[in-house]
Amino acid sequence: MPWFKRVEKGIITPTEEKKETPDGLWFKCPDCKTVTSMTEHRKNLKTCVKCNYHDRVGSKEYFAILFDDNKFTEMDEDMTSGDPLNFVDSKPYPQRTAETQRKTGLKDAVRTAYGKSGGRDITIACMDFAYIGGSMGSVVGEKIARAIDHARKTRTPFMMISKSGGARMMEAGFSLMQMAKTSAKLALLSEEKLPYISMLTDPTTGGVTASYAMLGDFNIAEPGALIGFAGPRVIKETIGKDLPKGFQSAEFVLEHGFLDFIVDRKELKQRLVDLLGMIMPATEEKNGTAKTQKAAKSA
Ligand SMILES: [Zn+2]
């Protein structure tokens, strides 16, 4: 007889009596349900050890991955949004802003910084989903625009890491204007032949997909990321048809030609360094010749 035997059969624990795993010690993968310690999960850059599910992380983690020795200079750190529309939903917008800032330690949904990655200067803007769903308001647009200006001024490549539910409802039309502003700035970056790498992480949707996130010279994404404009439920209700399997996943989007490649978070830095190593010297050289030709013409 085994030393342990279940005497009673069909024991059912009511939901309210089930014990929850305490937060912060263990990570349970929502995909394959594998449980790992938080330390192990962090060491693995918050990707599942078994199925490689990419857990959502924010600017703090991406900056630590990308910038050499986690050294960088943050720009416009204290820029916060106003309340141009005196917007009130379940609570007034300024109150929501204050509460979110306290809860997340962030000032808005994007952080911008410059530093070195693989020894090469780079400017990076990274969104934070924890701040009102990574929504794009005036501050997000303005900080990205200024980061692009910084990249142009210092002639460094620009990288954008998107993670957003779309435009920020509380700033309505002002949010939508950020799409045009950031796109125009990216056009200037392109005119100056500086590379723009756009990385789409889970989730990238709405006005962000419809503007800067899809304008990269290279559009890359993390595995399994949800990428789309409108959400699947809205589309399904509009067209009245079932959507294909894997619809709006990074893999689906890649297959349909909207992405250049999918990159594992654990390989992200090396891939970025390799990519810039391939394109930067060539760009700089071309630019040099263009300038010399111009100078020769005017002389
Ligand atoms: Zn997993």
Tab-separated table of C-alpha atoms and ligand atoms in Angstrom:
chain	number	residue	atom	x	y	z
A	1	MET	CA	0.000	0.000	0.000
A	2	PRO	CA	1.391	3.416	-0.892
A	3	TRP	CA	2.376	5.575	2.071
A	4	PHE	CA	-0.085	8.196	0.925
A	5	LYS	CA	-3.532	7.350	-0.258
A	6	ARG	CA	-6.364	9.710	-1.005
A	7	VAL	CA	-9.128	8.347	1.182
A	8	GLU	CA	-11.954	10.545	0.024
A	9	LYS	CA	-12.809	10.714	-3.630
A	10	GLY	CA	-13.957	13.729	-5.604
A	11	ILE	CA	-12.734	16.469	-3.277
A	12	ILE	CA	-13.778	19.816	-4.685
A	13	THR	CA	-12.347	23.053	-3.295
A	14	PRO	CA	-14.631	26.030	-3.786
A	15	THR	CA	-12.914	28.844	-5.710
A	16	GLU	CA	-12.943	31.222	-2.751
A	17	GLU	CA	-11.004	28.705	-0.641
A	18	LYS	CA	-8.317	28.042	-3.256
A	19	LYS	CA	-4.937	29.436	-2.283
A	20	GLU	CA	-3.365	31.928	-4.676
A	21	THR	CA	0.358	31.800	-5.394
A	22	PRO	CA	1.789	34.850	-3.623
A	23	ASP	CA	2.888	37.603	-5.996
A	24	GLY	CA	6.539	38.352	-6.507
A	25	LEU	CA	8.054	34.966	-5.617
A	26	TRP	CA	6.984	32.744	-8.458
A	27	PHE	CA	6.135	33.191	-12.074
A	28	LYS	CA	3.483	31.005	-13.634
A	29	CYS	CA	3.595	31.082	-17.418
A	30	PRO	CA	0.110	31.966	-18.702
A	31	ASP	CA	0.781	29.873	-21.809
A	32	CYS	CA	2.216	26.538	-20.649
A	33	LYS	CA	1.578	26.962	-16.891
A	34	THR	CA	5.203	26.178	-15.993
A	35	VAL	CA	6.164	27.651	-12.634
A	36	THR	CA	9.615	29.166	-12.102
A	37	SER	CA	11.057	31.278	-9.336
A	38	MET	CA	11.018	35.012	-9.975
A	39	THR	CA	14.844	35.056	-9.747
A	40	GLU	CA	15.090	32.454	-12.510
A	41	HIS	CA	12.435	34.282	-14.550
A	42	ARG	CA	14.341	37.545	-14.267
A	43	LYS	CA	17.608	35.839	-15.197
A	44	ASN	CA	15.877	34.563	-18.317
A	45	LEU	CA	14.878	38.184	-19.166
A	46	LYS	CA	11.276	37.333	-18.260
A	47	THR	CA	10.779	34.751	-20.971
A	48	CYS	CA	9.391	31.315	-20.099
A	49	VAL	CA	12.110	28.675	-19.643
A	50	LYS	CA	9.913	26.024	-21.220
A	51	CYS	CA	7.841	27.569	-24.030
A	52	ASN	CA	9.678	30.891	-24.490
A	53	TYR	CA	6.546	32.949	-23.754
A	54	HIS	CA	7.634	36.597	-23.607
A	55	ASP	CA	6.277	38.195	-20.452
A	56	ARG	CA	5.588	41.944	-20.689
A	57	VAL	CA	8.389	44.167	-19.447
A	58	GLY	CA	8.877	47.952	-19.460
A	59	SER	CA	11.448	50.582	-20.326
A	60	LYS	CA	13.546	49.781	-17.254
A	61	GLU	CA	14.150	46.225	-18.478
A	62	TYR	CA	14.679	47.135	-22.138
A	63	PHE	CA	17.157	49.889	-21.272
A	64	ALA	CA	19.042	47.424	-19.055
A	65	ILE	CA	19.158	44.911	-21.925
A	66	LEU	CA	20.173	47.355	-24.635
A	67	PHE	CA	22.437	49.984	-23.117
A	68	ASP	CA	25.993	48.867	-22.297
A	69	ASP	CA	26.324	48.335	-18.527
A	70	ASN	CA	22.829	49.832	-18.151
A	71	LYS	CA	24.399	53.290	-18.567
A	72	PHE	CA	22.301	55.929	-20.341
A	73	THR	CA	21.172	59.536	-20.119
A	74	GLU	CA	17.447	60.016	-19.908
A	75	MET	CA	15.844	62.969	-21.714
A	76	ASP	CA	12.816	65.045	-20.664
A	77	GLU	CA	12.457	62.977	-17.515
A	78	ASP	CA	9.976	65.300	-15.851
A	79	MET	CA	7.625	66.047	-18.730
A	80	THR	CA	4.044	65.368	-17.645
A	81	SER	CA	0.711	65.841	-19.348
A	82	GLY	CA	-1.694	68.713	-18.814
A	83	ASP	CA	-5.458	68.383	-18.977
A	84	PRO	CA	-6.365	70.406	-22.066
A	85	LEU	CA	-9.925	69.040	-22.278
A	86	ASN	CA	-10.808	68.998	-18.555
A	87	PHE	CA	-11.511	65.343	-19.136
A	88	VAL	CA	-13.472	63.311	-16.624
A	89	ASP	CA	-14.412	59.637	-16.990
A	90	SER	CA	-14.630	57.513	-13.836
A	91	LYS	CA	-12.326	60.135	-12.324
A	92	PRO	CA	-10.784	63.441	-13.439
A	93	TYR	CA	-7.739	63.029	-15.707
A	94	PRO	CA	-5.301	64.927	-13.411
A	95	GLN	CA	-6.285	62.606	-10.566
A	96	ARG	CA	-5.709	59.559	-12.773
A	97	THR	CA	-2.319	60.980	-13.810
A	98	ALA	CA	-1.259	61.566	-10.197
A	99	GLU	CA	-2.383	58.107	-9.079
A	100	THR	CA	-0.714	56.338	-11.993
A	101	GLN	CA	2.524	58.226	-11.429
A	102	ARG	CA	2.518	57.217	-7.788
A	103	LYS	CA	1.684	53.597	-8.557
A	104	THR	CA	4.167	53.068	-11.402
A	105	GLY	CA	6.944	55.525	-10.556
A	106	LEU	CA	6.695	56.672	-14.191
A	107	LYS	CA	5.913	60.186	-15.441
A	108	ASP	CA	4.198	59.081	-18.658
A	109	ALA	CA	3.947	56.145	-21.051
A	110	VAL	CA	7.324	56.583	-22.771
A	111	ARG	CA	10.912	57.065	-21.640
A	112	THR	CA	13.621	58.320	-23.981
A	113	ALA	CA	17.363	58.029	-23.528
A	114	TYR	CA	20.690	57.990	-25.303
A	115	GLY	CA	23.815	55.980	-24.613
A	116	LYS	CA	25.927	53.236	-26.116
A	117	SER	CA	24.846	49.815	-27.297
A	118	GLY	CA	27.671	47.493	-28.301
A	119	GLY	CA	29.961	50.528	-28.160
A	120	ARG	CA	27.872	52.454	-30.713
A	121	ASP	CA	25.900	55.603	-29.884
A	122	ILE	CA	22.143	55.168	-30.088
A	123	THR	CA	18.954	56.986	-29.097
A	124	ILE	CA	16.143	54.789	-27.771
A	125	ALA	CA	12.508	55.543	-26.901
A	126	CYS	CA	10.620	52.847	-25.023
A	127	MET	CA	6.966	52.740	-24.045
A	128	ASP	CA	5.575	51.507	-20.722
A	129	PHE	CA	2.291	49.638	-20.768
A	130	ALA	CA	1.909	50.060	-17.000
A	131	TYR	CA	1.173	53.748	-17.550
A	132	ILE	CA	-2.499	54.003	-18.672
A	133	GLY	CA	-2.122	51.063	-21.070
A	134	GLY	CA	0.873	52.609	-22.820
A	135	SER	CA	-1.510	55.116	-24.337
A	136	MET	CA	-0.143	57.763	-26.675
A	137	GLY	CA	-0.900	61.290	-25.481
A	138	SER	CA	0.829	64.650	-26.014
A	139	VAL	CA	3.771	63.773	-23.752
A	140	VAL	CA	4.452	60.499	-25.557
A	141	GLY	CA	4.407	62.260	-28.933
A	142	GLU	CA	6.524	65.176	-27.769
A	143	LYS	CA	9.147	63.006	-26.072
A	144	ILE	CA	9.464	60.794	-29.145
A	145	ALA	CA	9.709	63.852	-31.399
A	146	ARG	CA	12.485	65.285	-29.225
A	147	ALA	CA	14.305	61.941	-29.116
A	148	ILE	CA	14.257	61.860	-32.925
A	149	ASP	CA	15.611	65.431	-32.961
A	150	HIS	CA	18.383	64.270	-30.654
A	151	ALA	CA	19.209	61.386	-32.986
A	152	ARG	CA	19.356	63.818	-35.922
A	153	LYS	CA	21.520	66.291	-34.069
A	154	THR	CA	23.991	63.682	-32.888
A	155	ARG	CA	23.713	61.569	-36.054
A	156	THR	CA	22.880	58.402	-34.148
A	157	PRO	CA	20.459	55.619	-35.078
A	158	PHE	CA	17.024	55.784	-33.502
A	159	MET	CA	15.211	52.852	-31.979
A	160	MET	CA	11.598	52.822	-30.854
A	161	ILE	CA	10.144	50.090	-28.648
A	162	SER	CA	6.348	50.210	-28.826
A	163	LYS	CA	3.876	48.695	-26.379
A	164	SER	CA	0.547	50.422	-26.507
A	165	GLY	CA	-3.207	50.180	-26.501
A	166	GLY	CA	-3.335	53.166	-28.884
A	167	ALA	CA	-4.225	56.826	-28.547
A	168	ARG	CA	-5.009	58.254	-25.107
A	169	MET	CA	-8.732	58.784	-24.813
A	170	MET	CA	-8.343	61.534	-22.202
A	171	GLU	CA	-6.497	63.751	-24.679
A	172	ALA	CA	-8.694	62.856	-27.682
A	173	GLY	CA	-7.715	64.960	-30.711
A	174	PHE	CA	-4.421	66.011	-29.122
A	175	SER	CA	-3.446	62.337	-29.025
A	176	LEU	CA	-4.234	61.878	-32.705
A	177	MET	CA	-2.028	64.853	-33.619
A	178	GLN	CA	0.947	62.958	-32.183
A	179	MET	CA	0.658	60.490	-35.050
A	180	ALA	CA	1.327	63.215	-37.600
A	181	LYS	CA	4.013	64.875	-35.480
A	182	THR	CA	6.075	61.728	-34.893
A	183	SER	CA	5.655	60.588	-38.508
A	184	ALA	CA	6.883	63.971	-39.784
A	185	LYS	CA	9.924	63.824	-37.504
A	186	LEU	CA	10.685	60.307	-38.743
A	187	ALA	CA	10.540	61.581	-42.315
A	188	LEU	CA	13.238	64.136	-41.413
A	189	LEU	CA	15.332	61.366	-39.851
A	190	SER	CA	14.966	59.376	-43.050
A	191	GLU	CA	15.953	62.355	-45.204
A	192	GLU	CA	19.165	62.536	-43.240
A	193	LYS	CA	19.784	58.855	-43.945
A	194	LEU	CA	19.785	57.818	-40.316
A	195	PRO	CA	18.409	54.366	-39.549
A	196	TYR	CA	15.188	53.879	-37.646
A	197	ILE	CA	14.551	50.523	-36.011
A	198	SER	CA	11.045	49.957	-34.725
A	199	MET	CA	10.397	47.098	-32.360
A	200	LEU	CA	6.805	46.061	-31.702
A	201	THR	CA	6.186	44.266	-28.434
A	202	ASP	CA	3.056	42.819	-26.871
A	203	PRO	CA	0.688	44.576	-27.499
A	204	THR	CA	1.130	47.225	-30.202
A	205	THR	CA	-2.204	48.491	-31.458
A	206	GLY	CA	-4.269	51.499	-32.504
A	207	GLY	CA	-2.741	54.851	-33.398
A	208	VAL	CA	0.730	53.657	-32.468
A	209	THR	CA	0.617	50.880	-35.085
A	210	ALA	CA	-0.894	53.379	-37.496
A	211	SER	CA	2.020	55.786	-37.087
A	212	TYR	CA	5.577	55.433	-35.798
A	213	ALA	CA	5.520	51.698	-34.953
A	214	MET	CA	5.173	50.643	-38.605
A	215	LEU	CA	7.475	53.268	-40.121
A	216	GLY	CA	10.811	51.644	-39.298
A	217	ASP	CA	13.528	50.997	-41.857
A	218	PHE	CA	13.384	47.728	-39.966
A	219	ASN	CA	10.147	46.690	-38.298
A	220	ILE	CA	10.897	43.917	-35.853
A	221	ALA	CA	8.843	42.237	-33.134
A	222	GLU	CA	9.016	39.960	-30.147
A	223	PRO	CA	7.645	36.405	-30.518
A	224	GLY	CA	3.914	36.079	-29.925
A	225	ALA	CA	3.308	39.828	-29.645
A	226	LEU	CA	-0.190	41.050	-30.487
A	227	ILE	CA	0.130	43.506	-33.356
A	228	GLY	CA	-2.835	45.156	-34.971
A	229	PHE	CA	-4.905	48.288	-35.411
A	230	ALA	CA	-8.361	47.439	-34.038
A	231	GLY	CA	-8.702	44.558	-31.585
A	232	PRO	CA	-9.783	41.108	-32.827
A	233	ARG	CA	-13.186	41.326	-31.118
A	234	VAL	CA	-14.056	44.599	-32.863
A	235	ILE	CA	-12.995	43.246	-36.264
A	236	LYS	CA	-14.940	40.043	-35.742
A	237	GLU	CA	-18.089	41.967	-34.883
A	238	THR	CA	-17.628	44.322	-37.845
A	239	ILE	CA	-17.010	41.744	-40.561
A	240	GLY	CA	-19.251	39.101	-38.960
A	241	LYS	CA	-16.747	36.325	-39.707
A	242	ASP	CA	-14.391	34.202	-37.660
A	243	LEU	CA	-10.794	35.313	-37.816
A	244	PRO	CA	-7.979	33.021	-39.008
A	245	LYS	CA	-5.911	31.172	-36.399
A	246	GLY	CA	-3.063	33.204	-34.938
A	247	PHE	CA	-4.537	36.416	-36.373
A	248	GLN	CA	-2.585	39.534	-35.287
A	249	SER	CA	0.257	37.576	-33.714
A	250	ALA	CA	3.783	38.692	-34.615
A	251	GLU	CA	4.248	35.445	-36.565
A	252	PHE	CA	1.075	36.066	-38.597
A	253	VAL	CA	2.087	39.668	-39.287
A	254	LEU	CA	5.576	38.536	-40.373
A	255	GLU	CA	4.093	35.969	-42.747
A	256	HIS	CA	1.935	38.674	-44.298
A	257	GLY	CA	4.873	40.922	-44.985
A	258	PHE	CA	4.570	43.651	-42.382
A	259	LEU	CA	7.630	42.688	-40.351
A	260	ASP	CA	11.279	42.109	-41.204
A	261	PHE	CA	12.038	39.624	-38.477
A	262	ILE	CA	11.050	38.363	-35.054
A	263	VAL	CA	13.656	38.559	-32.360
A	264	ASP	CA	13.954	36.594	-29.131
A	265	ARG	CA	14.497	38.972	-26.203
A	266	LYS	CA	17.565	37.012	-25.155
A	267	GLU	CA	19.151	37.701	-28.557
A	268	LEU	CA	17.854	41.252	-28.946
A	269	LYS	CA	21.012	43.135	-28.104
A	270	GLN	CA	23.286	41.029	-30.296
A	271	ARG	CA	20.866	41.251	-33.226
A	272	LEU	CA	20.684	45.033	-32.841
A	273	VAL	CA	24.449	45.394	-32.631
A	274	ASP	CA	24.897	43.167	-35.724
A	275	LEU	CA	22.229	45.041	-37.657
A	276	LEU	CA	23.684	48.468	-36.908
A	277	GLY	CA	27.145	47.156	-37.649
A	278	MET	CA	25.944	46.199	-41.112
A	279	ILE	CA	24.043	49.367	-41.975
A	280	MET	CA	25.733	52.203	-40.149
A	281	PRO	CA	29.152	52.394	-41.828
A	282	ALA	CA	27.482	52.186	-45.241
A	283	THR	CA	25.011	54.949	-44.395
A	284	GLU	CA	27.682	57.219	-43.018
A	285	GLU	CA	29.842	56.641	-46.087
A	286	LYS	CA	27.002	57.417	-48.475
A	287	ASN	CA	26.156	60.513	-46.530
A	288	GLY	CA	29.763	61.607	-46.655
A	289	THR	CA	29.800	61.296	-50.450
A	290	ALA	CA	26.474	63.074	-50.751
A	291	LYS	CA	27.843	65.976	-48.733
A	292	THR	CA	31.062	66.121	-50.765
A	293	GLN	CA	29.088	66.117	-53.996
A	294	LYS	CA	26.872	68.903	-52.750
A	295	ALA	CA	29.900	70.899	-51.663
A	296	ALA	CA	31.520	70.334	-55.049
A	297	LYS	CA	28.392	71.483	-56.853
A	298	SER	CA	28.040	74.677	-54.859
A	299	ALA	CA	31.760	75.393	-55.379
B	1	ZN	ZN	5.600	28.816	-20.866
